Coordinates of C-alpha atoms and ligand atoms in Angstrom, one line a residue:
Chain X
M108 CA 121.2 72.3 121.6
A109 CA 119.4 75.6 122.4
R110 CA 116.0 76.6 121.0
L111 CA 115.1 80.2 120.0
V112 CA 111.4 80.8 119.5
V113 CA 110.4 83.9 117.5
M114 CA 106.8 85.0 117.9
G115 CA 105.8 86.9 114.7
G116 CA 107.3 86.6 111.2
G117 CA 106.9 90.2 110.0
V118 CA 109.6 92.7 109.2
S119 CA 111.3 92.4 112.6
G120 CA 110.7 88.8 113.5
H121 CA 111.6 87.5 110.0
T122 CA 114.9 89.5 110.2
A123 CA 115.7 88.2 113.6
A124 CA 114.8 84.5 112.8
T125 CA 116.7 84.4 109.5
F126 CA 119.9 86.0 110.8
A127 CA 119.8 83.9 114.0
K128 CA 119.4 80.7 112.0
K129 CA 122.3 81.7 109.7
W130 CA 124.5 82.5 112.7
L131 CA 123.5 79.4 114.8
G132 CA 123.6 76.8 112.0
N133 CA 122.2 73.4 112.6
E134 CA 123.6 73.0 116.1
H135 CA 120.6 75.0 117.4
E136 CA 117.0 75.3 116.6
V137 CA 115.1 78.4 115.5
V138 CA 111.3 78.2 115.6
V139 CA 109.0 80.9 114.1
V140 CA 105.4 81.1 115.2
T141 CA 103.4 83.4 113.0
P142 CA 99.7 83.2 112.0
N143 CA 99.9 84.1 108.3
S144 CA 101.1 81.7 105.6
Q145 CA 102.3 84.7 103.5
W146 CA 105.0 87.3 104.2
N147 CA 103.8 90.8 103.3
W148 CA 106.0 93.8 102.3
I149 CA 103.6 96.2 104.1
P150 CA 104.9 99.5 102.7
S151 CA 103.8 98.5 99.2
N152 CA 100.3 97.9 100.4
I153 CA 99.8 101.5 99.5
W154 CA 100.2 100.7 95.8
V155 CA 97.8 97.8 96.2
G156 CA 95.3 100.2 97.7
V157 CA 95.3 102.3 94.5
G158 CA 95.3 99.4 92.1
Q159 CA 98.9 99.8 91.0
M160 CA 100.0 96.5 92.4
N161 CA 98.4 93.1 93.1
K162 CA 98.4 91.2 96.3
E163 CA 100.9 88.7 94.7
D164 CA 103.3 91.6 94.1
V165 CA 103.6 92.3 97.9
T166 CA 103.4 88.9 99.4
F167 CA 105.0 85.4 99.1
P168 CA 104.5 82.1 100.9
L169 CA 106.7 81.7 104.0
A170 CA 106.8 77.9 104.2
P171 CA 109.4 77.3 101.4
V172 CA 111.6 80.1 102.6
Y173 CA 111.7 78.7 106.2
K174 CA 112.2 75.2 104.8
K175 CA 115.2 76.4 102.8
A176 CA 116.6 78.2 105.9
G177 CA 116.1 75.2 108.2
I178 CA 113.7 77.2 110.4
D179 CA 110.9 75.3 112.1
Y180 CA 107.8 77.2 111.0
R181 CA 104.5 76.9 112.9
Q182 CA 101.6 78.7 111.3
A183 CA 100.0 79.6 114.5
K184 CA 99.4 82.6 116.8
A185 CA 101.2 82.7 120.2
V186 CA 98.7 83.0 123.0
S187 CA 100.6 83.0 126.3
I188 CA 104.1 83.0 127.7
H189 CA 105.1 80.9 130.7
P190 CA 108.6 82.1 131.5
E191 CA 109.0 80.0 134.7
G192 CA 107.6 76.8 133.2
K193 CA 104.9 74.9 135.1
T194 CA 104.7 73.2 138.5
D195 CA 106.5 70.0 137.4
S196 CA 109.0 71.6 135.0
N197 CA 111.3 74.6 135.0
T198 CA 111.5 74.8 131.2
P199 CA 109.9 78.0 129.9
Y200 CA 107.3 77.6 127.2
I201 CA 104.7 79.5 125.1
T202 CA 101.3 78.2 124.1
I203 CA 100.3 78.5 120.5
E204 CA 97.1 78.0 118.5
Y205 CA 97.4 76.9 114.9
T206 CA 95.9 78.9 112.1
G207 CA 97.1 76.6 109.3
Q208 CA 99.2 73.6 108.2
G209 CA 96.0 71.5 108.6
K210 CA 95.9 71.9 112.4
E211 CA 93.6 75.0 112.6
G212 CA 92.4 75.6 116.1
Q213 CA 94.8 73.0 117.7
T214 CA 96.8 74.3 120.6
E215 CA 100.4 73.3 121.5
E216 CA 103.1 74.1 124.1
V217 CA 106.4 75.1 122.6
T218 CA 109.4 75.2 124.9
Y219 CA 112.2 77.7 124.5
D220 CA 115.6 78.7 125.8
Y221 CA 115.3 82.2 124.3
L222 CA 112.2 84.0 123.2
I223 CA 111.7 87.0 120.9
N224 CA 108.4 88.8 120.8
A225 CA 108.0 90.3 117.4
T226 CA 104.3 90.2 117.1
G227 CA 103.9 93.8 115.8
P228 CA 100.7 95.7 116.4
K229 CA 97.1 94.7 117.0
L230 CA 95.1 96.9 114.6
N231 CA 92.8 98.2 117.3
F232 CA 89.9 99.3 115.1
D233 CA 87.4 98.8 118.0
A234 CA 89.1 101.6 120.0
T235 CA 86.9 104.0 118.0
P236 CA 83.2 103.2 117.9
G237 CA 82.2 102.4 114.3
L238 CA 85.8 102.1 113.0
G239 CA 85.8 98.5 114.1
D240 CA 83.2 95.7 113.7
G241 CA 83.1 95.1 117.5
K242 CA 84.9 91.7 116.9
G243 CA 88.4 93.0 116.4
G244 CA 88.1 93.5 112.6
I245 CA 87.5 96.6 110.5
G246 CA 84.0 97.9 110.3
N247 CA 82.2 98.5 107.0
H248 CA 82.2 102.3 107.0
T249 CA 85.9 102.9 106.2
V250 CA 88.7 101.0 104.5
S251 CA 92.3 100.2 105.6
V252 CA 95.7 99.6 103.9
C253 CA 97.4 97.9 106.9
T254 CA 97.2 94.4 105.4
A255 CA 97.4 93.3 101.8
D256 CA 93.8 92.0 102.0
H257 CA 92.6 95.3 103.4
A258 CA 94.4 97.2 100.6
L259 CA 92.8 95.0 97.9
H260 CA 89.4 95.8 99.3
A261 CA 90.3 99.5 99.7
N262 CA 91.1 99.7 96.0
L263 CA 87.8 98.1 95.0
E264 CA 86.0 100.7 97.0
L265 CA 88.2 103.5 95.6
Q266 CA 87.5 102.5 92.0
K267 CA 83.8 102.8 92.7
I268 CA 84.4 106.4 94.0
F269 CA 86.5 107.2 90.9
N270 CA 83.6 105.9 88.7
K271 CA 81.1 108.0 90.6
A272 CA 83.5 111.0 90.4
K273 CA 83.1 110.9 86.6
T274 CA 79.7 112.5 87.0
E275 CA 79.3 113.8 90.6
K276 CA 81.4 115.3 93.4
Q277 CA 82.9 112.8 95.8
K278 CA 84.7 113.4 99.1
V279 CA 87.7 111.4 100.3
L280 CA 88.9 111.5 103.9
I281 CA 92.3 110.0 104.8
G282 CA 94.2 110.1 108.1
T283 CA 94.1 108.7 111.6
G284 CA 91.0 107.2 113.2
H285 CA 91.8 108.0 116.8
G286 CA 93.6 110.6 118.9
M287 CA 96.4 108.2 119.8
C288 CA 97.2 106.7 116.4
T289 CA 100.6 106.3 114.9
C290 CA 101.7 105.5 111.3
Q291 CA 100.7 108.9 109.9
G292 CA 103.3 108.2 107.1
A293 CA 101.2 105.4 105.7
A294 CA 98.1 107.6 105.5
F295 CA 100.2 110.4 104.0
E296 CA 101.4 108.1 101.3
Y297 CA 97.8 106.9 100.6
I298 CA 96.3 110.3 100.3
F299 CA 98.9 111.5 97.8
N300 CA 98.7 108.2 95.8
I301 CA 94.9 108.7 95.6
E302 CA 95.4 112.3 94.4
H303 CA 97.9 111.1 91.8
E304 CA 95.6 108.3 90.6
A305 CA 92.6 110.6 90.5
R306 CA 94.5 113.0 88.1
R307 CA 95.5 110.0 86.0
A308 CA 91.9 108.8 85.9
G309 CA 90.7 112.4 84.9
V310 CA 88.4 112.7 88.0
R311 CA 90.5 115.0 90.2
D312 CA 88.2 118.0 89.7
N313 CA 85.3 116.1 91.1
L314 CA 87.2 114.8 94.1
E315 CA 87.5 116.7 97.3
I316 CA 90.4 115.3 99.2
Q317 CA 90.8 116.0 102.9
W318 CA 93.4 114.9 105.6
I319 CA 92.5 114.4 109.2
S320 CA 95.2 113.7 111.8
N321 CA 96.0 113.8 115.5
E322 CA 99.3 115.6 114.8
S323 CA 99.4 119.0 116.5
F324 CA 101.2 120.3 113.4
L325 CA 101.3 119.0 109.9
G326 CA 104.6 117.0 109.4
D327 CA 104.9 115.9 113.0
F328 CA 104.6 112.2 111.9
G329 CA 104.8 111.0 115.5
I330 CA 108.5 111.9 115.8
G331 CA 108.0 115.5 116.8
G332 CA 108.6 116.6 113.2
L333 CA 112.1 117.2 111.9
H334 CA 114.3 119.9 110.3
I335 CA 116.2 119.7 107.1
K336 CA 118.7 122.0 105.4
R337 CA 117.1 124.0 102.6
G338 CA 119.0 126.9 101.1
M339 CA 120.6 128.7 104.0
Y340 CA 117.9 127.6 106.5
A341 CA 117.1 124.7 108.8
A342 CA 113.5 124.3 107.6
S343 CA 110.8 122.4 109.6
S344 CA 108.9 119.4 108.2
K345 CA 105.7 121.5 108.8
L346 CA 106.8 123.8 106.0
F347 CA 107.4 120.9 103.6
A348 CA 104.2 119.1 104.5
E349 CA 102.0 122.1 104.2
S350 CA 103.6 123.0 100.9
L351 CA 102.8 119.6 99.4
F352 CA 99.3 119.6 100.7
V353 CA 98.6 123.1 99.2
E354 CA 100.3 122.2 95.9
R355 CA 98.2 119.1 95.5
G356 CA 95.0 120.8 96.6
V357 CA 94.5 118.7 99.8
K358 CA 92.9 120.3 102.8
W359 CA 93.9 119.4 106.3
M360 CA 92.5 119.1 109.7
I361 CA 95.0 118.5 112.5
G362 CA 94.9 117.9 116.3
A363 CA 91.8 115.8 115.7
H364 CA 90.6 112.8 117.7
V365 CA 88.0 110.8 115.7
S366 CA 85.5 109.8 118.4
K367 CA 82.9 108.0 116.3
V368 CA 82.6 106.6 112.7
K369 CA 79.2 106.3 111.1
K370 CA 78.1 105.6 107.5
G371 CA 79.5 108.5 105.5
K372 CA 80.3 110.6 108.6
I373 CA 82.8 110.9 111.4
E374 CA 82.5 112.8 114.7
Y375 CA 85.7 114.4 116.0
E376 CA 87.1 116.4 118.9
L377 CA 89.9 118.9 118.3
L378 CA 92.7 120.0 120.6
D379 CA 90.9 123.2 121.4
G380 CA 88.0 121.1 122.8
T381 CA 85.6 121.9 120.0
T382 CA 83.7 119.0 118.4
G383 CA 82.4 118.6 114.9
E384 CA 81.4 116.3 112.1
E385 CA 82.9 115.6 108.7
T386 CA 81.2 113.7 105.9
F387 CA 82.9 111.4 103.4
D388 CA 82.2 109.1 100.5
F389 CA 85.4 107.2 101.0
A390 CA 87.6 107.1 104.1
M391 CA 90.8 105.3 105.1
L392 CA 91.5 105.9 108.7
I393 CA 94.5 104.3 110.4
P394 CA 93.5 102.5 113.6
P395 CA 95.4 102.9 116.8
F396 CA 97.9 100.2 117.6
A397 CA 98.1 98.1 120.8
G398 CA 100.0 94.9 121.7
V399 CA 98.5 91.7 120.3
G400 CA 97.2 90.7 123.7
L401 CA 99.6 88.0 124.8
K402 CA 99.2 86.8 128.3
A403 CA 101.9 85.8 130.8
Y404 CA 101.6 83.2 133.6
N405 CA 103.9 82.3 136.5
K406 CA 104.9 78.8 137.6
D407 CA 101.7 78.5 139.6
D408 CA 99.7 79.4 136.5
E409 CA 98.8 82.8 138.0
D410 CA 98.3 85.7 135.6
M411 CA 101.3 88.0 135.6
T412 CA 100.7 89.8 132.3
D413 CA 101.2 93.2 133.9
K414 CA 104.7 92.1 135.1
I415 CA 106.2 91.8 131.7
F416 CA 103.8 93.8 129.5
A417 CA 103.0 97.5 129.7
P418 CA 99.2 98.3 130.0
N419 CA 99.1 98.9 126.2
G420 CA 100.1 95.3 125.6
F421 CA 103.7 95.9 124.4
L422 CA 106.5 94.0 126.1
K423 CA 108.6 95.9 128.7
V424 CA 112.3 96.0 127.8
D425 CA 115.4 97.9 129.1
A426 CA 113.8 101.3 128.7
D427 CA 113.4 103.9 131.5
Y428 CA 109.7 103.8 132.1
T429 CA 109.7 106.3 135.0
P430 CA 106.9 108.8 134.2
K431 CA 108.3 112.2 133.7
P432 CA 107.3 115.5 132.1
Y433 CA 108.1 116.1 128.4
E434 CA 110.9 118.6 129.4
E435 CA 112.8 115.8 131.2
W436 CA 112.6 113.2 128.4
K437 CA 115.9 112.0 127.2
A438 CA 117.0 110.0 124.2
S439 CA 118.7 107.7 126.7
D440 CA 115.3 106.7 128.1
W441 CA 114.9 104.5 125.0
P442 CA 115.9 100.8 125.1
K443 CA 119.2 99.6 123.9
T444 CA 119.2 95.8 124.1
Y445 CA 115.5 95.1 124.2
Q446 CA 115.9 92.5 126.9
N447 CA 113.0 92.1 129.3
P448 CA 114.1 93.2 132.8
E449 CA 112.3 90.3 134.6
Y450 CA 113.3 87.4 132.4
S451 CA 116.7 87.8 130.7
N452 CA 115.9 85.2 128.0
I453 CA 113.0 87.2 126.6
F454 CA 113.5 90.0 124.1
A455 CA 111.2 92.2 122.0
C456 CA 111.8 93.8 118.6
G457 CA 109.9 96.0 116.1
I458 CA 106.6 97.4 117.2
A459 CA 106.2 94.8 119.9
F460 CA 108.4 96.6 122.5
A461 CA 106.9 99.1 124.9
P462 CA 108.3 102.6 124.2
P463 CA 109.2 104.6 127.3
H464 CA 107.2 107.6 126.3
L465 CA 105.9 109.5 123.2
I466 CA 108.3 111.1 120.9
S467 CA 105.8 113.9 120.0
K468 CA 104.9 116.3 122.8
P469 CA 101.9 115.0 124.7
M470 CA 98.8 117.1 124.1
S471 CA 95.2 116.8 125.3
S472 CA 92.0 118.7 124.7
P473 CA 90.5 120.8 127.6
N474 CA 88.1 117.8 128.1
G475 CA 91.2 115.7 128.9
T476 CA 91.1 113.7 125.7
P477 CA 94.7 112.8 124.7
I478 CA 95.3 113.8 121.1
N479 CA 98.9 113.0 120.1
P480 CA 100.6 110.6 117.8
T481 CA 102.2 107.6 119.5
P482 CA 105.8 106.6 118.5
P483 CA 106.1 104.9 115.1
R484 CA 108.6 102.1 114.7
T485 CA 109.1 102.0 111.0
G486 CA 110.7 99.3 108.9
M487 CA 114.3 100.3 109.2
P488 CA 114.5 100.4 113.0
S489 CA 112.3 97.3 113.2
G490 CA 114.8 95.4 111.0
I491 CA 117.9 96.8 112.8
I492 CA 116.5 96.0 116.2
G493 CA 115.5 92.5 115.1
K494 CA 119.1 91.9 113.8
A495 CA 120.7 93.3 117.0
V496 CA 118.4 91.1 119.2
A497 CA 119.2 88.0 117.1
H498 CA 122.9 88.8 117.5
S499 CA 122.7 89.1 121.2
I500 CA 120.8 85.8 121.6
C501 CA 123.3 84.0 119.3
D502 CA 126.2 85.3 121.5
L503 CA 124.4 84.3 124.6
I504 CA 123.9 80.8 123.2
K505 CA 127.4 80.5 122.0
N506 CA 129.4 82.3 124.7
G507 CA 127.2 81.9 127.8
S508 CA 125.2 84.3 129.9
G509 CA 128.1 86.8 130.3
A510 CA 128.1 87.6 126.5
H511 CA 127.9 91.2 125.5
L512 CA 124.5 92.3 124.3
H513 CA 124.2 94.2 121.1
E514 CA 122.6 97.7 121.2
A515 CA 120.3 99.4 118.8
S516 CA 118.8 102.4 120.4
M517 CA 116.3 104.6 118.5
G518 CA 118.0 107.5 120.3
E519 CA 121.3 106.7 118.6
M520 CA 120.0 105.3 115.3
G521 CA 118.7 107.1 112.1
A522 CA 116.0 106.0 109.7
A523 CA 115.7 106.3 106.0
C524 CA 112.2 106.7 104.9
V525 CA 110.7 107.0 101.4
A526 CA 107.1 108.1 101.3
S527 CA 105.4 107.6 98.0
A528 CA 103.4 110.6 96.6
G529 CA 102.3 108.8 93.5
K530 CA 103.5 105.8 91.4
G531 CA 104.9 106.2 87.9
L532 CA 108.3 105.4 86.2
T533 CA 108.6 109.0 84.7
N534 CA 105.9 111.0 86.6
G535 CA 105.9 109.4 90.0
T536 CA 107.2 111.2 93.1
A537 CA 108.2 110.3 96.6
A538 CA 109.6 112.2 99.6
A539 CA 113.0 110.7 100.4
L540 CA 113.8 111.4 104.0
T541 CA 116.4 110.6 106.5
V542 CA 116.3 111.5 110.2
Y543 CA 119.1 111.1 112.7
P544 CA 118.5 110.2 115.4
I545 CA 114.9 109.0 115.3
V546 CA 114.3 110.0 118.9
P547 CA 115.5 113.6 119.2
D548 CA 118.4 114.1 121.5
F549 CA 118.1 117.6 122.7
E550 CA 121.3 117.3 124.9
K551 CA 123.5 116.5 121.9
Y552 CA 121.6 118.6 119.4
P553 CA 120.0 121.5 121.3
G554 CA 116.9 123.1 119.7
I555 CA 116.0 120.7 116.9
G556 CA 117.2 117.5 118.6
R557 CA 118.8 116.1 115.4
D558 CA 122.0 116.2 113.4
L559 CA 121.3 118.4 110.4
D560 CA 124.1 116.7 108.4
Y561 CA 122.3 113.4 108.5
T562 CA 118.7 114.6 108.4
F563 CA 117.6 115.6 104.9
G564 CA 114.6 115.3 102.6
E565 CA 113.4 116.1 99.1
I566 CA 110.6 115.2 96.9
G567 CA 111.0 114.0 93.4
L568 CA 111.1 111.1 90.9
A569 CA 114.4 109.8 92.2
G570 CA 112.6 109.1 95.5
H571 CA 110.0 107.1 93.6
W572 CA 112.7 105.0 91.9
I573 CA 114.3 104.3 95.2
K574 CA 111.0 103.3 96.7
H575 CA 110.4 100.9 93.8
I576 CA 113.9 99.5 94.0
L577 CA 113.5 99.0 97.8
H578 CA 110.3 97.1 97.2
H579 CA 112.2 94.5 95.1
M580 CA 115.3 94.5 97.3
F581 CA 113.5 93.8 100.5
I582 CA 111.3 91.1 99.0
Y583 CA 114.5 89.6 97.5
K584 CA 116.1 89.8 100.9
A585 CA 113.1 88.3 102.8
K586 CA 113.1 85.4 100.3
L587 CA 116.7 84.7 101.4
K588 CA 118.0 84.8 97.8
P589 CA 121.7 84.7 97.1
G590 CA 123.5 87.6 98.9
W591 CA 120.5 88.5 101.1
T592 CA 122.7 89.3 104.1
L593 CA 124.5 92.0 102.1
I594 CA 121.2 94.0 101.8
P595 CA 121.0 96.3 104.8
E596 CA 117.8 96.5 107.0
Chain E
M265 CA 107.6 128.2 82.9
G266 CA 106.5 131.3 84.7
S267 CA 107.6 132.0 88.3
V268 CA 104.1 131.5 89.8
D269 CA 102.6 128.1 90.3
H270 CA 99.0 127.6 89.2
S271 CA 98.3 125.9 92.5
I272 CA 98.5 129.3 94.2
K273 CA 95.5 130.5 92.2
E274 CA 93.7 127.2 92.6
N275 CA 94.5 126.1 96.1
I276 CA 95.3 129.2 98.3
K277 CA 92.8 131.4 99.9
P278 CA 93.7 134.4 102.0
Y279 CA 93.5 133.9 105.8
E280 CA 93.0 130.1 105.4
A281 CA 95.6 127.6 106.6
S282 CA 96.8 127.3 103.0
F283 CA 97.8 131.0 102.9
G284 CA 100.8 130.3 105.2
A285 CA 102.3 127.6 103.1
M286 CA 105.3 127.9 100.8
V287 CA 104.4 126.8 97.2
P288 CA 106.9 125.5 94.6
T289 CA 107.5 127.5 91.5
P290 CA 106.9 125.7 88.2
F291 CA 110.7 125.4 87.8
V292 CA 110.9 123.4 91.1
K293 CA 108.1 121.2 90.0
F294 CA 109.7 120.6 86.6
M295 CA 112.9 119.6 88.2
R296 CA 111.1 117.0 90.3
T297 CA 110.5 114.9 87.3
C298 CA 113.3 116.1 85.0
L299 CA 115.0 112.8 84.1
I300 CA 118.6 114.2 84.0
W301 CA 118.3 116.1 87.3
Q302 CA 116.6 113.2 89.0
G303 CA 119.3 110.9 87.8
I304 CA 121.8 113.0 89.6
R305 CA 119.6 113.3 92.7
F306 CA 119.2 109.5 92.6
I307 CA 122.9 109.1 93.1
I308 CA 123.2 111.8 95.7
I309 CA 120.2 110.6 97.8
N310 CA 121.5 107.0 97.7
V311 CA 124.9 108.1 99.0
K312 CA 123.2 110.1 101.8
M313 CA 121.0 107.2 102.7
I314 CA 123.8 104.7 102.7
L315 CA 125.7 107.0 105.1
V316 CA 122.7 107.2 107.5
V317 CA 122.2 103.4 107.2
Q318 CA 125.9 102.8 108.0
K319 CA 125.8 105.2 111.0
S320 CA 122.8 103.3 112.3
H321 CA 124.1 99.7 112.2
Ligands
FAD24 C1 100.3 100.8 105.2 C2 101.6 100.8 105.9 C3 102.7 101.4 105.2 C4 103.9 101.5 105.8 N1 105.0 102.0 105.0 C5 106.2 102.0 105.6 C6 107.3 102.5 104.8 O1 107.1 103.0 103.7 N2 108.5 102.5 105.4 C7 108.7 102.0 106.6 O2 109.9 101.9 107.1 N3 107.7 101.5 107.4 C8 106.5 101.5 106.9 N4 105.4 101.0 107.6 C9 105.7 100.4 108.9 C10 106.2 99.0 108.9 O3 105.3 98.2 108.2 C11 106.4 98.5 110.3 O4 107.4 99.3 110.9 C12 106.9 97.1 110.3 O5 106.1 96.2 109.7 C13 107.0 96.7 111.8 O6 107.6 95.4 111.9 P1 107.1 94.4 113.0 O7 107.9 93.1 112.7 O8 107.3 95.0 114.3 O9 105.6 94.2 112.8 P2 104.9 93.4 111.5 O10 105.6 93.6 110.3 O11 103.4 93.9 111.6 O12 104.9 91.9 111.9 C14 104.3 91.3 113.0 C15 104.0 89.9 112.7 O13 103.5 89.2 113.9 C16 102.4 88.4 113.6 N5 101.6 88.2 114.8 C17 100.5 88.9 115.2 N6 100.0 88.4 116.3 C18 100.8 87.3 116.6 C19 100.7 86.3 117.6 N7 99.8 86.4 118.6 N8 101.6 85.3 117.6 C20 102.6 85.3 116.6 N9 102.6 86.2 115.6 C21 101.8 87.2 115.6 C22 101.8 89.2 112.4 O14 100.9 88.3 111.7 C23 103.0 89.7 111.7 O15 103.4 88.7 110.8 C24 104.1 101.0 107.1 C25 103.1 100.4 107.8 C26 101.8 100.4 107.2 C27 100.6 99.8 108.0

């Protein structure tokens, strides 16, 4: 009997664990170590953040689902990896610290034959003075929509602003809270949902809404922008993003690194080196992401974290990490199998793997401050990678170490993305986008790096319907209801 | 349904960043929430997305 341990039960880890258990059956064990008792469909947190959904709409308890699937669920956070075992044993193991199941604070060693790191991002609020509370959490000047609880709080604060806006001008600032943030898409959705709700609440005229982002052009989204066919042209996402911002009366500031957050005020530095301040009454600034801070130790209990993790805390996999200038970047630098090069029984999936380089062109201010989006790894690639890694591990368990590993490169995979611009059955809108491949391949598709036949986008009510259907479909799938395997990632 | 969107008047100022943006005409905006047209787009977008999803698995 082999044991697969999956660290992290989010989009990627949950996909990996549930497929692995289905394929391995009862002959082998699948253990999930994840600190939350609830699964969260993160994309719909945006609607919680404007009061259009409740926390219960976007979360469900994990324990019954894992019980049904026959998965051993430990409500705990992984702390360290020991891939060589310890002095008196060669069996690799991880250490975990319980956060629930009545064992809060207790630690345990969990041995594994195969290990998946799917721990997602650490929301690194403290990277920006004042954005965090100095203890790893969010500070009290701004709000976040990254977790369901954050989004609930964001909506409470937003409603206060809407109330005030009935009689006085209010300023809303949404975007990224650091020069090296990713996840611009989430902030984009939030700003347009706020705009939509403000109109519905009749307070739009008293609300100044402003975007701030580290993108060097509006519509970069951390993937270097994209082009879509419109009329007889291949039009850039810059055109579409600017169009929407102007249409909805949202001002933008780009190429910005937020260097400090204070009560009602941020300080920023721009790509041209100038600095400035911006005031706000309500701000949602996405924090930068880092790895969750797992440690690694060798057989002699010596720290070897830097051997298997990149400096940003993400797990090294089969990518080409050789530093090279932007002009030499290739789609083939990106990992295919997500296997750790040092320990072949360790894999990473979702946000937890270390990308070889940015997707957007690196930029910095004359003062040397890097101001560029880092690569996003959205839901679809996170799910597909999780499934491919699970497939590989199942084959290794069943067919031995020579088994063929499954591939899911972001340089050869597309992504479908639906960005909400306001919720409503008949008046909602969303930008429905596909991009192929996610990492531009300038060798295959010179100039724009993408296949125009598979890269498209449009905004409308149909996109909103799709977003809403996807919400129910993915929660249905994550609950492992009948036919769940038929729903694609 | 004129050919000029009111957001031009409200949101665009000469020589500001907004001046360089393309703005939708009222017809384009109407079509974005026109139930019949969006019903058709719903089918088309789904087909396109399924093709991309299939190509990526
Ligand atoms: C507000 C918002 C909106 C978004 N909207 C979209 C969208 O519309 N479409 C889209 O495709 N993507 C969207 N995304 C991105 C999407 O949420 C991510 O791509 C996806 O969640 C990544 O999956 P993951 O499994 O890598 O990480 P996560 O889903 O974050 O899962 C990581 C899991 O690991 C757990 N964990 C953390 N530390 C440890 C530890 N030490 N040990 C064990 N477990 C640990 C966490 O609790 C969590 O359960 C959005 C993101 C945000 C924040």
